[in-house]
mmCIF file of C-alpha atoms in Angstrom:
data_model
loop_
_atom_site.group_PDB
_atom_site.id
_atom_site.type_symbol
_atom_site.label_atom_id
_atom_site.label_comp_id
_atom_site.label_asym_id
_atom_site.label_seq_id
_atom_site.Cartn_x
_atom_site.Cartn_y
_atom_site.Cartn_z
ATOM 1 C CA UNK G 1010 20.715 4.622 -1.676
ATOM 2 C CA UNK G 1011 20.893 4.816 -5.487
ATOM 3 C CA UNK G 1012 18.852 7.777 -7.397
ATOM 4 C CA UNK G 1013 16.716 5.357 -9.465
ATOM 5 C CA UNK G 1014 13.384 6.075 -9.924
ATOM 6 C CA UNK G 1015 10.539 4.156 -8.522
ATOM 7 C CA UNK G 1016 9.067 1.693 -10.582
ATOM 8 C CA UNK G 1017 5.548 1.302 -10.805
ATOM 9 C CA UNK G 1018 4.297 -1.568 -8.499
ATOM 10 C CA UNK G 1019 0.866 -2.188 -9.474
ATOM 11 C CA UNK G 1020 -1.303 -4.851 -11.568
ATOM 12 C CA UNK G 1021 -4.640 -4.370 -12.706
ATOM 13 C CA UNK G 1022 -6.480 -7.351 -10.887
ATOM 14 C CA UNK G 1023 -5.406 -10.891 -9.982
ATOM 15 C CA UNK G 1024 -1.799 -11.554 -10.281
ATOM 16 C CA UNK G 1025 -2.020 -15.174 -11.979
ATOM 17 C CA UNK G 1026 0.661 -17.906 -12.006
ATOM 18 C CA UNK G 1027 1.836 -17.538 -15.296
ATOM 19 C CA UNK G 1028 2.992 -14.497 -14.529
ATOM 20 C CA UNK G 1029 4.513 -15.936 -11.517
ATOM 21 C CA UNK G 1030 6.235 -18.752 -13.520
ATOM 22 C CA UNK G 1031 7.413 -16.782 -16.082
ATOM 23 C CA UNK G 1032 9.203 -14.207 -13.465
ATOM 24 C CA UNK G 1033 10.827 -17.316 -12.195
ATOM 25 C CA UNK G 1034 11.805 -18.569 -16.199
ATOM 26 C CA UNK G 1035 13.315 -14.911 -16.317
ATOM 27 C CA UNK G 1036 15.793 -16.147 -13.622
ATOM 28 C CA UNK G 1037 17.532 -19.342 -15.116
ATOM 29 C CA UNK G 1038 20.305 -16.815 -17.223
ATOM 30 C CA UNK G 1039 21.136 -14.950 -13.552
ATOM 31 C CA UNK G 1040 23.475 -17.864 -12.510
ATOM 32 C CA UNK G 1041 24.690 -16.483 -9.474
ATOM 33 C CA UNK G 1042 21.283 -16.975 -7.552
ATOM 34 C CA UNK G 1043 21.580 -20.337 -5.297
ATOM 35 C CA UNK G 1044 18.508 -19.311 -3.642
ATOM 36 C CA UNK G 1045 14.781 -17.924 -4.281
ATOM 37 C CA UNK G 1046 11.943 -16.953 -1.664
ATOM 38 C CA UNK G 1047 8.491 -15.996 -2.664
ATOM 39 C CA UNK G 1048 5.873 -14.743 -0.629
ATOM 40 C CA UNK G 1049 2.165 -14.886 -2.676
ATOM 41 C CA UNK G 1050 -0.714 -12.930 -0.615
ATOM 42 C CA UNK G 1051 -3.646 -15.038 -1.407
ATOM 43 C CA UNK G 1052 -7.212 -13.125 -0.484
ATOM 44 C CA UNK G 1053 -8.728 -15.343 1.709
ATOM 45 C CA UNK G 1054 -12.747 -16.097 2.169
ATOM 46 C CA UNK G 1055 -13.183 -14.516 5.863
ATOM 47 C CA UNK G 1056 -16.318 -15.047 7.521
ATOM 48 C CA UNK G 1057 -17.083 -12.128 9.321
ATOM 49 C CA UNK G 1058 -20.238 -12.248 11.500
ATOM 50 C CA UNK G 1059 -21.421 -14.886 9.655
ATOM 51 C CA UNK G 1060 -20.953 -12.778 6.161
ATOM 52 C CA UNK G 1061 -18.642 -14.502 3.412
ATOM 53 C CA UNK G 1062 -15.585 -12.070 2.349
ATOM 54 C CA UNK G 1063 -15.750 -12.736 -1.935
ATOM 55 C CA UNK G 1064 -13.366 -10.708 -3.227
ATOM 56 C CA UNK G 1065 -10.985 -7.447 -2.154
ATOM 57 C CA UNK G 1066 -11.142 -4.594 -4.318
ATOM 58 C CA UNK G 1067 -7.771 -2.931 -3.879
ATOM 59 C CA UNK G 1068 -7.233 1.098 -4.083
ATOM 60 C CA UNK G 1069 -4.197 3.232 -3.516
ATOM 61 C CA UNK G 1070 -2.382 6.169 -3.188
ATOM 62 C CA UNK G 1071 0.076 5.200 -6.457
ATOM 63 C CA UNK G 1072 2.130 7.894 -6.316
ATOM 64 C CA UNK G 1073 3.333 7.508 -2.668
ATOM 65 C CA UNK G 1074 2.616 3.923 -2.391
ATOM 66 C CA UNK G 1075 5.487 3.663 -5.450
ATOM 67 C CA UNK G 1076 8.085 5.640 -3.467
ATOM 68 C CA UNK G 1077 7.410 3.414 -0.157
ATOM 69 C CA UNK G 1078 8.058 0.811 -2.418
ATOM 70 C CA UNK G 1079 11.149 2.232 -3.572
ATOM 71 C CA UNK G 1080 12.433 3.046 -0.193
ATOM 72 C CA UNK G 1081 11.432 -0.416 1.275
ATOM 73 C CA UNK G 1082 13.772 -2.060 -1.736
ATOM 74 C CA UNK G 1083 16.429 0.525 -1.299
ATOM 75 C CA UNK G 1084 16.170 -0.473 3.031
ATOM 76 C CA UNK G 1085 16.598 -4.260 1.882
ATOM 77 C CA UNK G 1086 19.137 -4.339 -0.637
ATOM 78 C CA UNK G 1087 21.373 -2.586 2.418
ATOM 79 C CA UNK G 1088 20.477 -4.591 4.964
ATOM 80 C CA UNK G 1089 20.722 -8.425 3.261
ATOM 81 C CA UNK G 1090 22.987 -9.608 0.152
ATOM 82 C CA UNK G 1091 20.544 -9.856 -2.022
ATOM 83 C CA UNK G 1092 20.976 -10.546 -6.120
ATOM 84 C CA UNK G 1093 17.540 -9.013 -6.929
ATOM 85 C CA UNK G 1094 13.869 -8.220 -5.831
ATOM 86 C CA UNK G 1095 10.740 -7.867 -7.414
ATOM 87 C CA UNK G 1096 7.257 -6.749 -6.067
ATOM 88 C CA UNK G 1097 4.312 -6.444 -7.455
ATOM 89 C CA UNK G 1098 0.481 -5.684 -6.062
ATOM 90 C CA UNK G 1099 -3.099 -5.811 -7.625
ATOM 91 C CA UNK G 1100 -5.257 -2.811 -7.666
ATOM 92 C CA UNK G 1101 -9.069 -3.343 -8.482
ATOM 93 C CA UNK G 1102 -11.562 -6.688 -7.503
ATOM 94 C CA UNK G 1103 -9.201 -9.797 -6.676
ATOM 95 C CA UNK G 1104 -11.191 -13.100 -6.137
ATOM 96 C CA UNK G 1105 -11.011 -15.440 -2.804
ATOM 97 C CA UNK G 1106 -8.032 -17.982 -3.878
ATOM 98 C CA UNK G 1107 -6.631 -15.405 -6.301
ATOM 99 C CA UNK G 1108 -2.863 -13.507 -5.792
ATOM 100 C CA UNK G 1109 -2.875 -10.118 -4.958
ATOM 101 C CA UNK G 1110 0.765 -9.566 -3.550
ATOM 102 C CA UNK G 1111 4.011 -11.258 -5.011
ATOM 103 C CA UNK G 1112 7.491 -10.425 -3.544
ATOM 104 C CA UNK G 1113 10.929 -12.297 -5.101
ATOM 105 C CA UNK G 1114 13.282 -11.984 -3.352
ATOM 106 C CA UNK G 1115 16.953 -13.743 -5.104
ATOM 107 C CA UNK G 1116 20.058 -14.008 -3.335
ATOM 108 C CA UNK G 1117 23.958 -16.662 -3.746
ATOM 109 C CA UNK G 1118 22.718 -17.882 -0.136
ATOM 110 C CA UNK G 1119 19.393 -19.071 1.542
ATOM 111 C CA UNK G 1120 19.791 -17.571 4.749
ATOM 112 C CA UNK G 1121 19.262 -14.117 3.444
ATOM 113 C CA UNK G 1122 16.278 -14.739 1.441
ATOM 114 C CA UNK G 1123 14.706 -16.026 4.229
ATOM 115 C CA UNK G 1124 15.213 -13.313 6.376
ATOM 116 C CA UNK G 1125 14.824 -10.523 3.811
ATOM 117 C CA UNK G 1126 11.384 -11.863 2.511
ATOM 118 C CA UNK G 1127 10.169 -11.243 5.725
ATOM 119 C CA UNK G 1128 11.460 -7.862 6.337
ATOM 120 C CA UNK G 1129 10.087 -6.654 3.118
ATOM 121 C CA UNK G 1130 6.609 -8.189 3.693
ATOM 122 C CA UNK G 1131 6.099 -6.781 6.958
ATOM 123 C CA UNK G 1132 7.480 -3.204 5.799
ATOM 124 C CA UNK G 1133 4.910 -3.400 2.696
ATOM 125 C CA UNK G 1134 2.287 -4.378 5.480
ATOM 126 C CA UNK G 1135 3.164 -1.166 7.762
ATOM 127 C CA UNK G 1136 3.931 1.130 5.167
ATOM 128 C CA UNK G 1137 2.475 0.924 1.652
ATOM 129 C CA UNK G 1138 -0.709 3.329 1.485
ATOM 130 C CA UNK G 1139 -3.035 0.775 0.251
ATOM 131 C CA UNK G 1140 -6.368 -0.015 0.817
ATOM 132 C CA UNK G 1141 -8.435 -3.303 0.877
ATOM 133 C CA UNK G 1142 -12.135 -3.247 0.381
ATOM 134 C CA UNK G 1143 -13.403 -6.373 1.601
ATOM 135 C CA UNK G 1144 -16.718 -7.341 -0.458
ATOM 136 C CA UNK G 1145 -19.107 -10.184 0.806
ATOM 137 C CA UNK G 1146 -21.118 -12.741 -1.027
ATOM 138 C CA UNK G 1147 -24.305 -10.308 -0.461
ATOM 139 C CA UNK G 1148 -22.375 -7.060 -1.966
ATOM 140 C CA UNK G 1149 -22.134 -5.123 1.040
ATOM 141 C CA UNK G 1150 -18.581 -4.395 2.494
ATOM 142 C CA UNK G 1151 -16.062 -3.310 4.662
ATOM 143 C CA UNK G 1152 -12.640 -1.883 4.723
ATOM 144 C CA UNK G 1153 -9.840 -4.106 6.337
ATOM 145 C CA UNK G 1154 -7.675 -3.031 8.323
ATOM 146 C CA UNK G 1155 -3.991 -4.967 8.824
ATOM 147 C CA UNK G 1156 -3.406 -6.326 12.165
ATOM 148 C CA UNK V 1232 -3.980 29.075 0.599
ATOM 149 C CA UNK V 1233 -5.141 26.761 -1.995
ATOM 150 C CA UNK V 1234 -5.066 22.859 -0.530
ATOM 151 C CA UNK V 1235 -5.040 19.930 -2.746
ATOM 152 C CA UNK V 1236 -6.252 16.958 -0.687
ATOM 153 C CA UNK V 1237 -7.302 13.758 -1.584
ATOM 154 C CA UNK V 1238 -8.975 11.488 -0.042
ATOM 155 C CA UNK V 1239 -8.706 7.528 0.183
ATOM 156 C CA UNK V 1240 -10.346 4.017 0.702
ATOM 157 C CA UNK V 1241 -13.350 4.626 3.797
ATOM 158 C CA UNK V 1242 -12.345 8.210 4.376
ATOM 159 C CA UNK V 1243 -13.173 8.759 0.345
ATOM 160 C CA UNK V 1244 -16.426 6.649 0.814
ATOM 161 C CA UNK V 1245 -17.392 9.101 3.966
ATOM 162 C CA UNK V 1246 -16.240 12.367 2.242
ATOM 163 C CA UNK V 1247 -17.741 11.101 -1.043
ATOM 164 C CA UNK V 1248 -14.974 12.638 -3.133
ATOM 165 C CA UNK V 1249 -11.495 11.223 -4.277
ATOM 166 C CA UNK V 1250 -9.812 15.069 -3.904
ATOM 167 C CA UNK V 1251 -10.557 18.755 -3.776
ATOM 168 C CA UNK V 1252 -9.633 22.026 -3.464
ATOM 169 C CA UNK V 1253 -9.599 23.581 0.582
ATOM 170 C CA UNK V 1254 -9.334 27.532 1.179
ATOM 171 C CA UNK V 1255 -6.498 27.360 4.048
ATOM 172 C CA UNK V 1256 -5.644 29.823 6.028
ATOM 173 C CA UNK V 1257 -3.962 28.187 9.402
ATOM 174 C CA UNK V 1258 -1.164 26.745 9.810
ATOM 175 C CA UNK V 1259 -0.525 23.362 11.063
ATOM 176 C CA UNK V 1260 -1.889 19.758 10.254
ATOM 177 C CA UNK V 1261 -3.885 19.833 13.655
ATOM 178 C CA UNK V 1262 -5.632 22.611 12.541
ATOM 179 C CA UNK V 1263 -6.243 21.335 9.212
ATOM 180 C CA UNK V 1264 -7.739 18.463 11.057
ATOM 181 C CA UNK V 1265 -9.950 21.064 12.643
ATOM 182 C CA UNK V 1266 -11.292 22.141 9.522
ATOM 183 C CA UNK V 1267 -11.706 18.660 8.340
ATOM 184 C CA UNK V 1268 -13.565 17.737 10.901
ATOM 185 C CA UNK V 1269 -15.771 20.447 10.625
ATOM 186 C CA UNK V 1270 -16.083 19.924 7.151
ATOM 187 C CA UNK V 1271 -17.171 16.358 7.474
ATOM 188 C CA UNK V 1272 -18.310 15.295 11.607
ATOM 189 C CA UNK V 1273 -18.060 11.582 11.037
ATOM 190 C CA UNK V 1274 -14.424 11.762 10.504
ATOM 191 C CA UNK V 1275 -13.748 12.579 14.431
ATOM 192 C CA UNK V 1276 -14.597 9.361 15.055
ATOM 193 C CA UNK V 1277 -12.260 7.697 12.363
ATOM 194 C CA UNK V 1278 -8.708 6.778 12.621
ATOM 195 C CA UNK V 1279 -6.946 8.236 9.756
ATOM 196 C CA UNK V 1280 -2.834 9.384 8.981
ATOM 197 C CA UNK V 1281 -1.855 12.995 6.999
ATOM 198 C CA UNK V 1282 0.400 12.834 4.669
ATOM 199 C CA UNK V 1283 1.850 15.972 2.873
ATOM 200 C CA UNK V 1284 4.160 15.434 -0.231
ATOM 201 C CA UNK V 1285 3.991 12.030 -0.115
ATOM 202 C CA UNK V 1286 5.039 11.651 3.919
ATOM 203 C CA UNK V 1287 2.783 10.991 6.946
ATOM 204 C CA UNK V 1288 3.572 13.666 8.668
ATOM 205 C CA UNK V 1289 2.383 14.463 12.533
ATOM 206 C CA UNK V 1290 -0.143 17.180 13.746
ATOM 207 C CA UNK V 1291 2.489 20.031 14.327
ATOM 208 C CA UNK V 1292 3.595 19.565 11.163
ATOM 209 C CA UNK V 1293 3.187 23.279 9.263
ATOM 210 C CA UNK V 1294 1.344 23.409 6.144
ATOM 211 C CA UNK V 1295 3.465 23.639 3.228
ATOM 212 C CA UNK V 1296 0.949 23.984 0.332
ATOM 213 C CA UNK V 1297 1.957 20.674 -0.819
ATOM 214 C CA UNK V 1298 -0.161 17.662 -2.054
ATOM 215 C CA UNK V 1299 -2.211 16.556 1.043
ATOM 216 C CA UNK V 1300 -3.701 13.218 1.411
ATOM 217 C CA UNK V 1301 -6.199 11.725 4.067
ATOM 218 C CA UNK V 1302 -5.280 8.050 4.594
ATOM 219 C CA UNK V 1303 -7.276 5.207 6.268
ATOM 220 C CA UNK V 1304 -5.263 2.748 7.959
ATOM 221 C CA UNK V 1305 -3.213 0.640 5.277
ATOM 222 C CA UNK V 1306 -4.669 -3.122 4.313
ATOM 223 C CA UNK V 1307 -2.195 -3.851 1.466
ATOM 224 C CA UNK V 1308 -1.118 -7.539 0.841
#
């Protein structure tokens, strides 16, 4: 475990693809990397009991949500060879077809990006103390829960 | 003693406040979840997680003074 401090995770709203193209441009001078995985969380249009989900509007606690990000990083970079890793989440209103989650995950070999994206999708799932606020076409809402 | 708490995502929308300030005088997270509940009667029927400095921490946990926080069940991603 190194003694760096946790970087701070969160976007306000939508996390849009030039971002996401950019973060990949960043990689070209890292010549090392043979392999990339990327996992985008899109917020999908759920019907729930015939009510149209429109948007999530994200909240969180930052300040230990930022640490469980920092310790699910820390996990990863012991358990796969990875080259380097990069997450980032909205807070606020995110749109149906719009990116709320991206994870990077860089690595000499494609078997471990494979398996680490996963492991550090799943761990943000379980762990991360954030909240989705699912709002409907109508306004009204409801919180979602992961499954 | 004084009790920071905050409160998140439905739990926030139920207690309709993001954090205050508890007199405390117990000692464990079950019986802070006894005063909670008191405090505000719709939350016994809520699932929610403790966590004190930062950590969910389980109901014989002892009361430390430390930042408290009231968490819904996570929906990040």
């Amino acid at each position: 475990m190194s003694d760096k401090k946790p970087k701070n995770v969160f976007v306000e709203g939508p996390i849009t693809s030039e971002f996401i193209g950019n973060s990949i441009a960043k990689h070209q001078t890292k010549t090392s990397i043979g392999a990339h995985n990327i996992f985008l969380g899109q917020v999908r249009a759920d019907d729930i009991e015939g009510k149209v989900v429109s948007a999530i509007d994200y909240t969180a606690y930052e300040d230990m949500a930022n640490e469980k990000f920092h310790e699910i990083r820390e996990a990863t970079f012991d358990k796969f060879n990875l080259t380097c890793m990069h997450i980032y989440h909205s807070l606020g209103k995110v749109k149906v077809g719009e990116i709320c989650l991206f994870v990077f995950v860089s690595s000499p070999r494609r078997k471990e990006v494979f398996k680490a994206l996963e492991y550090v999708v799943e761990e943000i799932k379980a762990k991360a103390p954030v909240f989705g606020k699912e709002i409907f076409e109508d306004e009204t809402h409801q919180w979602k829960e992961n499954t | 003693m004084q009790l920071n708490i905050k409160y998140f995502g439905l739990i926030a929308e139920l207690t309709t406040c993001n954090e205050e300030t508890l007199e405390f005088s117990e000692a464990t997270i079950a019986d802070l979840k006894e005063v909670l509940v008191e405090k505000y009667p719709e939350l016994k029927t809520k699932d929610f997680q403790i966590a004190q400095n930062k950590e969910i921490v389980s109901s014989n946990a002892i009361v430390s003074g430390e930042e408290i926080a009231i968490l819904p069940p996570f929906s990040g991603g």
